[in-house]
Coordinates of C-alpha atoms and ligand atoms in Angstrom, one line a residue:
X841 CA 118.9 138.7 91.3
X842 CA 120.8 141.2 93.5
X843 CA 121.2 138.8 96.3
X844 CA 122.7 135.9 94.3
X845 CA 126.4 136.0 93.6
X846 CA 127.0 132.8 91.7
X847 CA 126.3 129.2 91.2
X848 CA 129.2 127.0 92.1
X849 CA 129.7 123.4 91.0
X850 CA 130.0 121.1 94.0
X851 CA 132.1 118.6 91.9
X852 CA 134.7 120.8 90.1
X853 CA 134.3 124.1 91.7
X854 CA 133.5 126.1 88.5
X855 CA 131.7 129.3 89.2
X856 CA 128.9 130.8 87.2
X857 CA 128.1 134.4 87.9
X858 CA 124.6 135.6 88.7
X859 CA 123.4 132.1 89.3
X860 CA 123.3 131.1 85.6
X861 CA 123.2 128.4 84.1
X862 CA 119.9 127.0 85.2
X863 CA 120.8 123.3 85.4
X864 CA 124.0 121.2 85.8
X865 CA 127.6 122.4 85.5
X866 CA 128.4 122.7 81.8
X867 CA 132.0 121.9 82.5
X868 CA 131.6 118.6 84.3
X869 CA 127.9 117.8 84.7
X870 CA 128.1 118.3 88.5
X871 CA 125.3 119.7 90.7
X872 CA 125.5 123.5 91.3
X873 CA 125.0 125.3 94.6
X874 CA 123.7 128.8 94.8
X875 CA 126.0 131.3 96.6
X876 CA 124.5 134.5 98.0
X877 CA 126.0 137.9 98.6
X878 CA 126.0 137.6 102.4
X879 CA 127.3 141.0 103.3
X880 CA 124.5 142.5 101.2
X881 CA 121.9 140.1 102.7
X882 CA 123.0 141.2 106.2
X883 CA 121.9 144.7 105.4
X884 CA 118.4 143.7 104.0
X885 CA 117.5 140.6 106.0
X886 CA 117.3 141.2 109.7
X887 CA 115.4 139.8 112.7
X888 CA 113.5 143.1 113.0
X889 CA 112.4 142.9 109.4
X890 CA 111.2 139.3 109.9
X891 CA 109.4 140.2 113.1
X892 CA 107.4 142.7 111.2
X893 CA 106.4 140.4 108.4
X894 CA 102.9 138.8 108.5
X895 CA 103.4 136.3 105.7
X896 CA 103.9 132.8 107.4
X897 CA 104.9 131.0 104.2
X898 CA 108.4 130.3 102.9
X899 CA 108.4 133.5 101.0
X900 CA 108.9 135.5 104.2
X901 CA 112.6 134.5 103.6
X902 CA 112.7 136.0 100.1
X903 CA 116.0 137.8 100.6
X904 CA 117.6 134.4 101.0
X905 CA 115.9 132.9 98.0
X906 CA 116.9 132.8 94.3
X907 CA 113.9 134.9 93.1
X908 CA 113.5 138.3 91.5
X909 CA 111.7 141.1 93.3
X910 CA 108.9 141.1 90.6
X911 CA 108.6 137.3 90.5
X912 CA 105.0 136.0 90.7
X913 CA 104.6 133.9 93.8
X914 CA 102.3 130.9 94.1
X915 CA 99.1 131.4 96.0
X916 CA 99.4 128.2 98.0
X917 CA 100.5 128.3 101.6
X918 CA 103.8 126.5 101.3
X919 CA 105.8 126.4 104.5
X920 CA 104.9 127.9 107.8
X921 CA 104.5 124.4 109.2
X922 CA 104.4 124.0 113.0
X923 CA 107.3 123.0 115.2
X924 CA 105.8 121.0 118.1
X925 CA 107.5 120.4 121.4
X926 CA 107.1 116.6 121.7
X927 CA 107.3 116.0 125.4
X928 CA 105.8 112.5 125.7
X929 CA 107.7 111.2 122.6
X930 CA 110.9 112.8 124.1
X931 CA 110.4 110.9 127.3
X932 CA 110.1 107.7 125.4
X933 CA 113.3 108.4 123.5
X934 CA 115.2 109.9 126.5
X935 CA 115.6 113.2 124.7
X936 CA 114.4 116.1 126.9
X937 CA 114.2 118.8 124.3
X938 CA 112.6 117.1 121.3
X939 CA 110.7 119.0 118.6
X940 CA 108.7 117.7 115.6
X941 CA 108.6 119.8 112.4
X942 CA 105.4 118.6 110.7
X943 CA 105.9 119.0 107.0
X944 CA 102.9 116.8 106.3
X945 CA 100.8 120.0 106.7
X946 CA 102.0 121.6 103.5
X947 CA 99.4 122.0 100.7
X948 CA 100.1 118.7 99.0
X949 CA 101.2 117.1 102.3
X950 CA 105.0 116.8 102.1
X951 CA 108.2 118.8 102.5
X952 CA 108.6 118.6 98.7
X953 CA 106.1 121.5 98.3
X954 CA 109.0 123.8 99.3
X955 CA 111.1 122.8 96.3
X956 CA 108.2 122.6 93.9
X957 CA 106.9 126.1 94.8
X958 CA 110.3 127.5 94.0
X959 CA 110.5 125.5 90.8
X960 CA 107.2 126.9 89.5
X961 CA 108.2 130.4 90.4
X962 CA 111.4 129.9 88.3
X963 CA 109.6 128.2 85.5
X964 CA 107.1 131.0 85.2
X965 CA 109.8 133.7 85.4
X966 CA 111.8 131.9 82.7
X967 CA 108.7 131.7 80.4
X968 CA 107.9 128.0 80.5
X969 CA 104.3 126.8 80.2
X970 CA 104.9 123.3 81.5
X971 CA 107.1 121.6 84.1
X972 CA 108.1 118.0 84.5
X973 CA 109.8 115.6 86.9
X974 CA 110.3 112.0 87.8
X975 CA 109.4 111.0 91.3
X976 CA 108.6 108.2 93.6
X977 CA 105.5 110.3 94.5
X978 CA 105.8 113.4 96.6
X979 CA 108.0 115.5 94.2
X980 CA 105.4 114.6 91.6
X981 CA 102.3 115.5 93.6
X982 CA 103.9 118.7 94.9
X983 CA 104.9 119.8 91.4
X984 CA 101.4 118.9 90.0
X985 CA 99.7 120.9 92.8
X986 CA 102.0 123.9 92.7
X987 CA 101.9 124.0 88.9
X988 CA 98.1 123.9 88.9
X989 CA 98.0 126.8 91.4
X990 CA 100.3 128.8 89.1
X991 CA 98.6 128.0 85.8
X992 CA 101.3 125.7 84.5
X993 CA 100.9 122.3 83.0
X994 CA 102.8 119.3 84.5
X995 CA 104.2 116.1 83.1
X996 CA 105.0 113.5 85.7
X997 CA 106.9 110.2 85.4
X998 CA 106.3 107.8 88.3
X999 CA 107.6 104.3 88.9
X1000 CA 104.9 101.6 89.0
X1001 CA 105.0 101.1 92.7
X1002 CA 103.9 104.7 93.6
X1003 CA 101.2 104.5 96.3
X1004 CA 97.6 105.1 95.3
X1005 CA 97.2 108.2 97.4
X1006 CA 100.0 110.0 95.7
X1007 CA 98.9 108.9 92.2
X1008 CA 95.4 110.1 92.9
X1009 CA 96.7 113.5 93.9
X1010 CA 98.5 113.8 90.5
X1011 CA 95.3 113.1 88.6
X1012 CA 93.2 115.4 90.7
X1013 CA 95.8 118.2 90.1
X1014 CA 95.4 117.6 86.4
X1015 CA 98.9 116.4 85.7
X1016 CA 99.7 114.2 82.7
X1017 CA 101.0 111.1 84.4
X1018 CA 103.3 108.5 82.8
X1019 CA 103.6 105.4 85.0
X1020 CA 106.8 103.6 84.0
X1021 CA 107.1 99.9 84.3
X1022 CA 110.4 99.8 86.1
X1023 CA 112.2 101.2 89.2
X1024 CA 112.9 104.8 90.1
X1025 CA 116.1 104.8 88.1
X1026 CA 114.4 103.7 84.9
X1027 CA 111.8 106.4 85.5
X1028 CA 114.4 109.1 86.0
X1029 CA 116.2 108.2 82.8
X1030 CA 113.1 108.2 80.7
X1031 CA 112.0 111.6 82.2
X1032 CA 115.3 113.1 81.4
X1033 CA 115.1 112.1 77.8
X1034 CA 111.5 113.4 77.5
X1035 CA 112.3 116.7 79.1
X1036 CA 115.1 117.2 76.7
X1037 CA 112.9 116.3 73.7
X1038 CA 109.9 118.5 74.7
X1039 CA 111.6 121.4 76.4
X1040 CA 109.7 121.4 79.7
X1041 CA 111.0 123.0 82.8
X1042 CA 113.0 120.4 84.7
X1043 CA 112.1 119.8 88.3
X1044 CA 114.5 116.9 88.8
X1045 CA 116.5 117.3 92.0
X1046 CA 119.7 116.1 90.5
X1047 CA 119.6 118.8 87.8
X1048 CA 117.9 121.8 89.3
X1049 CA 120.0 123.7 91.9
X1050 CA 117.0 125.8 93.0
X1051 CA 115.2 122.8 94.6
X1052 CA 117.4 122.5 97.6
X1053 CA 117.1 126.3 97.9
X1054 CA 113.4 125.8 98.4
X1055 CA 113.9 122.9 100.8
X1056 CA 116.3 124.9 102.9
X1057 CA 113.4 127.1 104.0
X1058 CA 112.5 124.3 106.5
X1059 CA 115.7 125.2 108.3
X1060 CA 115.0 128.9 108.2
X1061 CA 111.7 128.2 109.9
X1062 CA 113.1 125.8 112.5
X1063 CA 115.7 128.5 113.4
X1064 CA 113.1 131.2 113.6
X1065 CA 110.7 129.1 115.6
X1066 CA 113.5 128.4 118.1
X1067 CA 114.1 132.1 118.4
X1068 CA 117.3 131.9 116.3
X1069 CA 119.0 129.4 118.4
X1070 CA 120.0 126.6 116.1
X1071 CA 119.2 123.1 117.4
X1072 CA 122.0 120.6 118.3
X1073 CA 120.7 117.9 116.0
X1074 CA 118.3 117.6 113.1
X1075 CA 117.1 114.1 112.1
X1076 CA 115.7 113.5 108.6
X1077 CA 115.2 110.7 106.2
X1078 CA 117.3 110.6 103.1
X1079 CA 116.5 109.3 99.6
X1080 CA 118.0 111.3 96.7
X1081 CA 119.8 113.5 99.3
X1082 CA 118.3 116.8 98.2
X1083 CA 116.4 117.3 101.4
X1084 CA 119.3 116.9 103.8
X1085 CA 121.5 119.0 101.6
X1086 CA 118.8 121.7 101.6
X1087 CA 118.5 121.5 105.4
X1088 CA 122.2 122.0 105.7
X1089 CA 122.3 124.8 103.2
X1090 CA 119.5 126.6 105.2
X1091 CA 121.5 126.6 108.4
X1092 CA 124.7 127.5 106.6
X1093 CA 123.0 130.5 104.9
X1094 CA 121.6 131.7 108.2
X1095 CA 125.0 131.4 109.8
X1096 CA 126.6 133.3 107.0
X1097 CA 123.9 136.0 107.3
X1098 CA 124.7 136.3 111.0
X1099 CA 121.3 135.1 112.2
X1100 CA 122.5 132.0 114.1
X1101 CA 125.8 131.5 115.9
X1102 CA 126.2 127.7 115.6
X1103 CA 125.3 124.9 113.2
X1104 CA 123.5 121.6 114.1
X1105 CA 124.7 118.1 113.5
X1106 CA 122.6 116.2 110.9
X1107 CA 121.3 112.7 111.5
X1108 CA 120.9 111.0 108.1
X1109 CA 118.4 108.2 108.4
X1110 CA 117.9 105.6 105.6
X1111 CA 116.1 102.2 105.4
X1112 CA 118.4 99.2 105.9
X1113 CA 117.1 97.8 102.6
X1114 CA 118.2 100.9 100.7
X1115 CA 121.0 103.0 102.3
X1116 CA 123.6 103.9 99.7
X1117 CA 124.3 107.3 101.2
X1118 CA 124.8 106.0 104.7
X1119 CA 126.8 103.1 103.5
X1120 CA 129.2 105.5 101.7
X1121 CA 129.4 107.7 104.7
X1122 CA 130.2 104.9 107.1
X1123 CA 132.7 103.2 104.8
X1124 CA 134.2 106.4 103.5
X1125 CA 133.8 105.2 100.0
X1126 CA 132.0 106.5 96.9
X1127 CA 128.2 106.0 96.6
X1128 CA 127.4 102.7 95.0
X1129 CA 124.0 101.4 93.8
X1130 CA 121.7 99.4 96.1
X1131 CA 118.5 97.6 95.7
X1132 CA 115.3 99.5 96.6
X1133 CA 114.0 97.2 99.3
X1134 CA 111.9 99.2 101.7
X1135 CA 108.3 100.1 102.6
X1136 CA 109.4 103.8 102.7
X1137 CA 108.8 104.5 99.0
X1138 CA 109.8 108.2 99.1
X1139 CA 113.3 107.2 100.1
X1140 CA 113.6 104.0 98.1
X1141 CA 116.4 105.5 95.9
X1142 CA 119.0 103.0 94.8
X1143 CA 121.1 105.5 92.9
X1144 CA 120.8 108.8 94.8
X1145 CA 121.0 111.8 92.5
X1146 CA 122.2 114.2 95.2
X1147 CA 124.3 111.8 97.1
X1148 CA 127.5 113.8 97.0
X1149 CA 125.7 116.9 98.3
X1150 CA 124.2 114.8 101.0
X1151 CA 127.5 113.2 102.1
X1152 CA 129.1 116.6 102.2
X1153 CA 126.3 117.9 104.4
X1154 CA 126.5 114.9 106.9
X1155 CA 130.3 115.2 107.0
X1156 CA 130.5 119.0 107.3
X1157 CA 128.0 119.0 110.1
X1158 CA 129.9 116.3 112.1
X1159 CA 126.7 114.3 111.8
X1160 CA 125.8 110.7 112.0
X1161 CA 124.2 108.0 109.9
X1162 CA 121.5 105.6 111.1
X1163 CA 119.8 102.8 109.2
X1164 CA 116.4 101.4 110.3
X1165 CA 114.4 98.4 109.3
X1166 CA 110.9 98.5 107.9
X1167 CA 109.6 97.2 111.2
X1168 CA 111.3 100.0 113.1
X1169 CA 109.7 102.5 110.6
X1170 CA 106.3 101.0 111.2
X1171 CA 106.8 101.1 115.0
X1172 CA 107.9 104.8 114.8
X1173 CA 104.7 105.5 112.8
X1174 CA 102.6 104.2 115.7
X1175 CA 104.7 105.8 118.3
X1176 CA 104.5 109.3 116.7
X1177 CA 100.8 108.9 116.2
X1178 CA 100.0 107.9 119.8
X1179 CA 102.4 110.1 121.6
X1180 CA 102.3 113.3 119.5
X1181 CA 99.1 113.1 117.3
X1182 CA 101.3 113.3 114.2
X1183 CA 100.6 110.9 111.4
X1184 CA 103.5 110.5 109.0
X1185 CA 104.0 108.3 105.9
X1186 CA 106.7 105.6 106.1
X1187 CA 109.5 107.9 104.8
X1188 CA 108.0 110.7 106.9
X1189 CA 108.6 108.9 110.2
X1190 CA 111.9 107.3 109.2
X1191 CA 113.9 110.2 110.7
X1192 CA 112.1 109.7 114.0
X1193 CA 112.8 105.9 113.8
X1194 CA 116.5 106.7 113.3
X1195 CA 116.5 109.2 116.1
X1196 CA 115.0 106.6 118.4
X1197 CA 117.7 104.1 117.5
X1198 CA 120.5 106.6 117.8
X1199 CA 119.2 107.6 121.3
X1200 CA 119.0 104.0 122.4
X1201 CA 122.6 103.6 121.3
X1202 CA 123.6 106.6 123.4
X1203 CA 124.7 108.6 120.4
X1204 CA 122.6 111.6 121.4
X1205 CA 123.2 113.5 124.7
X1206 CA 120.0 113.6 126.8
X1207 CA 120.0 117.4 127.1
X1208 CA 120.5 118.1 123.4
X1209 CA 117.9 120.2 121.5
X1210 CA 116.8 117.8 118.7
X1211 CA 114.4 118.4 115.8
X1212 CA 112.9 115.5 114.0
X1213 CA 111.5 116.5 110.6
X1214 CA 108.4 114.5 109.7
X1215 CA 108.6 114.9 105.9
X1216 CA 105.3 113.6 104.6
X1217 CA 101.7 112.9 105.7
X1218 CA 100.5 109.4 106.6
X1219 CA 97.2 109.7 104.7
X1220 CA 99.1 109.6 101.4
X1221 CA 99.7 105.9 102.0
X1222 CA 97.2 104.2 104.2
X1223 CA 98.0 100.8 102.9
X1224 CA 101.4 101.0 104.6
X1225 CA 99.9 102.5 107.7
X1226 CA 97.7 99.5 107.9
X1227 CA 100.8 97.4 108.2
X1228 CA 101.6 99.4 111.3
X1229 CA 98.2 98.9 112.8
X1230 CA 97.8 95.3 111.8
X1231 CA 95.0 93.8 109.8
X1232 CA 91.6 95.4 110.7
X1233 CA 90.1 91.9 111.2
X1234 CA 92.7 90.9 113.8
X1235 CA 92.4 91.9 117.5
X1236 CA 96.0 93.1 117.3
X1237 CA 94.8 96.2 115.3
X1238 CA 93.0 97.4 118.4
X1239 CA 89.8 97.6 116.4
X1240 CA 86.9 96.2 118.4
X1241 CA 84.2 94.4 116.5
X1242 CA 80.9 93.9 118.4
X1243 CA 77.2 93.6 117.7
X1244 CA 75.1 96.8 118.5
X1245 CA 74.4 95.7 122.1
X1246 CA 75.3 98.0 125.0
X1247 CA 75.8 95.1 127.5
X1248 CA 78.4 93.5 125.3
X1249 CA 80.0 96.9 124.8
X1250 CA 80.4 97.4 128.5
X1251 CA 81.8 93.9 128.9
X1252 CA 84.5 94.8 126.2
X1253 CA 85.3 98.3 127.3
X1254 CA 85.0 97.8 131.0
X1255 CA 88.3 95.9 131.4
X1256 CA 90.3 98.1 129.0
Ligands
PLP842 C1 111.6 113.1 99.1 C2 111.3 112.7 100.4 C3 112.3 112.4 101.4 C4 113.8 112.4 101.1 O1 114.2 113.5 100.3 P1 115.4 113.4 99.3 O2 115.7 114.7 98.8 O3 115.0 112.4 98.3 O4 116.6 112.8 100.1 C5 111.9 112.0 102.6 N1 110.6 111.9 103.0 C6 109.6 112.2 102.1 C7 108.2 112.1 102.6 C8 109.9 112.6 100.8 O5 108.9 112.8 100.0
ZN843 ZN1 131.6 121.2 87.5

């Protein structure tokens, strides 16, 4: 890869030329970060070149991705998600320049597609016939979908509590699914052992440095959609920490390539019932395990695998941490739905819930340009969404039950 200089260990600083090795730092086990040849990239990756490119997917940024020129790319349309100006929601939050990046519109309906698409390109290039991961749901369904599109087999380890919609996606995409009686940590450990034993391509975020490279394309898109003016703030939900680290990497790469001239502050949002990254940030202490007590299954991660990368991203950006309750998450789900027409899963709207809270606490200037990333689609987990609407049999849900009689209908609807 002409554009990649090295992989650098975020823990011990060891450098591996040309991006090798593929997984963790052999010296200390730390997570690697891919470093590009920015002076070279400046010569081949320009606004003019992007303007002339029709491909709306994440591959339009290939000069800034760890792929070879002859790599086979997946056929699915990953990336190219819309950035909506959210005026009514912005009014409600007191943020004049608010945008929503709807990642629920990716092929398997979450931001994870960006990482999985890159993973299957690497797996194919490196000659694997199968890929595997452990996941609370979306990493899994995105790997299964992208692997299917690429002609690879997938082996997926999920914790028992994975929502039905996400499990169903896996089976439809033809994955071999192993549902582990235990929490996410147990699931992760088992998958690591199995991957080692069977030699599958490893799409676990803690291990594979290419995943955050895929995820960073959400930032490249946000910047391009804002005409290469970086926003002031980006709010996103945090579980393992790979997403927020990827978002940060994307903006830093663009900055290093001379395409933007400032960096945003990151707003790291976690659930109060599971916030090990935010707790470490606020108390300036190492990350320590927490229970996984939240409705937002995609970010119920008691032992974050990319926690250090996430902390570094929040700190370097001069960002902030916000924790929200499950009730605040459910309220944000309804608010997003009715003010913007965007339906997110619980972890998908957690960033917006945190943004709302931060705005109420006057931590965000009213004239700031703010992007809230909606990371996953609400249809993946309608059971949780029903907690936001209220039980369908209760009047509180807003569902009107009547006999098929027009007079009664008039009586009901007339005073609404
Ligand atoms: C995975 C995921 C996140 C968080 O990403 P991490 O890399 O685990 O921090 C947030 N929202 C959704 C919908 C996800 O699937
Ligand atoms: Zn190291």
